[in-house]
GROMACS .gro file of C-alpha atoms in nm:
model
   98
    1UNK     CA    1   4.960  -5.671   5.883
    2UNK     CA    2   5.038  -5.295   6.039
    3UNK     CA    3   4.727  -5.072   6.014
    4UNK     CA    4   4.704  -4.719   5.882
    5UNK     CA    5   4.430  -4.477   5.944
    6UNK     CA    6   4.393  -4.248   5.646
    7UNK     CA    7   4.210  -3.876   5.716
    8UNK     CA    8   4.135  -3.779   5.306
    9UNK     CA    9   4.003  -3.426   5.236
   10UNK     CA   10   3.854  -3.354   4.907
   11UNK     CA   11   4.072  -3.134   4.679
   12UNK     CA   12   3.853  -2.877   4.428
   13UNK     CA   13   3.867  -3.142   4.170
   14UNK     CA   14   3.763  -3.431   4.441
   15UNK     CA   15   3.476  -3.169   4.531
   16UNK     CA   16   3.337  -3.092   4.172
   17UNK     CA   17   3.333  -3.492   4.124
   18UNK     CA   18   3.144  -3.601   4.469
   19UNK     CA   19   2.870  -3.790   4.280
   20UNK     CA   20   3.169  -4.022   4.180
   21UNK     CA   21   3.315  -4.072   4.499
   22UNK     CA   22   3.212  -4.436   4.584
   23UNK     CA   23   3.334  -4.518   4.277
   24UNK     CA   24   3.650  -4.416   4.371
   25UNK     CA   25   3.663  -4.601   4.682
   26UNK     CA   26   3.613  -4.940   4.476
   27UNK     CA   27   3.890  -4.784   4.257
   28UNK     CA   28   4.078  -4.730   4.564
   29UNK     CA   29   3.987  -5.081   4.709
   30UNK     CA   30   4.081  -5.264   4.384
   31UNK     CA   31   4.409  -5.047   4.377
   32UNK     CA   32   4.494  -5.178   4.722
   33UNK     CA   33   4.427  -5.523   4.632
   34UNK     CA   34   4.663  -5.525   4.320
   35UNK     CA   35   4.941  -5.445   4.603
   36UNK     CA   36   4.869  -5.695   4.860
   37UNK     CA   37   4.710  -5.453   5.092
   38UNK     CA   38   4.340  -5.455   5.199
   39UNK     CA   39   4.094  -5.143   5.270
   40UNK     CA   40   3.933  -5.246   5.617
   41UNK     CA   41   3.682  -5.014   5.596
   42UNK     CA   42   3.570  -4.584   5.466
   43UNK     CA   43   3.321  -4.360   5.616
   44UNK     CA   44   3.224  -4.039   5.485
   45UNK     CA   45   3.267  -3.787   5.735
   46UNK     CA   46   3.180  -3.442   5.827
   47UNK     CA   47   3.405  -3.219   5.987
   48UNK     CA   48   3.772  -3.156   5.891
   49UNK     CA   49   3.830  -3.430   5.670
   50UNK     CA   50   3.574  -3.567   5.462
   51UNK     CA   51   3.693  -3.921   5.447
   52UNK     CA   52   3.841  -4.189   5.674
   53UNK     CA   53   3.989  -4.503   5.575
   54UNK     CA   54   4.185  -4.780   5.769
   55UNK     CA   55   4.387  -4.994   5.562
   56UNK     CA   56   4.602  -5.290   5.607
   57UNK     CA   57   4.942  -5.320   5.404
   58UNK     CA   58   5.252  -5.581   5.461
   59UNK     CA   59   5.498  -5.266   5.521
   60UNK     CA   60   5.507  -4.876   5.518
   61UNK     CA   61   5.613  -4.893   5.160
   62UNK     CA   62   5.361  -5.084   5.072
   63UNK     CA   63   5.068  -4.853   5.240
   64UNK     CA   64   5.302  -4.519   5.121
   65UNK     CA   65   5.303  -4.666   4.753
   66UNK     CA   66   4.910  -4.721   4.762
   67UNK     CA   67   4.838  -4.366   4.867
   68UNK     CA   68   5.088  -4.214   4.654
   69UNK     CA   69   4.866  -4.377   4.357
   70UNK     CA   70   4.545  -4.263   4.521
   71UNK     CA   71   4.702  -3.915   4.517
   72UNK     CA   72   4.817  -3.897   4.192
   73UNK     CA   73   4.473  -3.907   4.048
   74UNK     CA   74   4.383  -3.571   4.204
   75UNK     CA   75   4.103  -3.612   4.361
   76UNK     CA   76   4.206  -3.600   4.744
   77UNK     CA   77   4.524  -3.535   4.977
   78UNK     CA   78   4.592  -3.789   5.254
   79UNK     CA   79   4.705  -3.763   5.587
   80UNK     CA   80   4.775  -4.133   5.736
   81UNK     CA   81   4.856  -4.279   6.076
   82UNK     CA   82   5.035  -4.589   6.159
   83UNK     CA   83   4.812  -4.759   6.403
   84UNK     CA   84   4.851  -5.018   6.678
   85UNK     CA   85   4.631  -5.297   6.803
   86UNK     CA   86   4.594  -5.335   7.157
   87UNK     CA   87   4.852  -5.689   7.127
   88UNK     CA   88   5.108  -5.479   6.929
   89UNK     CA   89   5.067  -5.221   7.192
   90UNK     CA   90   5.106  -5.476   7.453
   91UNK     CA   91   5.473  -5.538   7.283
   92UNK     CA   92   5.566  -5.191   7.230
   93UNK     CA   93   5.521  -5.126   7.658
   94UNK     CA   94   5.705  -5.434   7.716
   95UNK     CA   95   6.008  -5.305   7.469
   96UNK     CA   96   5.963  -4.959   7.616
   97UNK     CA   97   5.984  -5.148   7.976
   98UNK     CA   98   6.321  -5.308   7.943
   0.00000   0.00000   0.00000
């Protein structure tokens, strides 16, 4: 399944609610679940973003749909990354090759 890295920053709302927030991530988890994806793993973070999750999903729409549902509840905005494996990388060089 592709993999998508996921920077999350806290909106005002996400902020005034942190005592809830790993709550959220086993909303978020059981959310992702319901649609055939799967949340790898989250770290709290300091710096720019104050999450990171990677997530596995069957498709972009699938991943796309998931965070669109995370967003809607207002708690953090999402900034996600396709990522590559080092065997899909492997394929996209020999594409990229000829």
């Amino acid at each position: 399944m592709p993999t998508y890295v996921t920077l999350l920053s806290w909106t005002d709302q996400g902020l005034r609610n942190y005592k809830d927030t790993a709550e959220r991530a086993e909303a978020f988890e059981s959310a992702l679940q319901k649609l055939g994806a799967k949340l790898l793993s989250i770290y709290w973070t300091v710096g720019p973003y104050d999450l990171v999750a990677i997530v596995e999903a069957p498709d972009d729409e699938t991943a796309t749909a998931a965070l669109l549902q995370l967003g809607e509840v207002g708690n953090v905005r999402s900034t996600t990354l396709r990522a590559f494996g080092p065997h899909e990388m492997e394929r996209i060089v020999a594409k990229a090759a000829g």
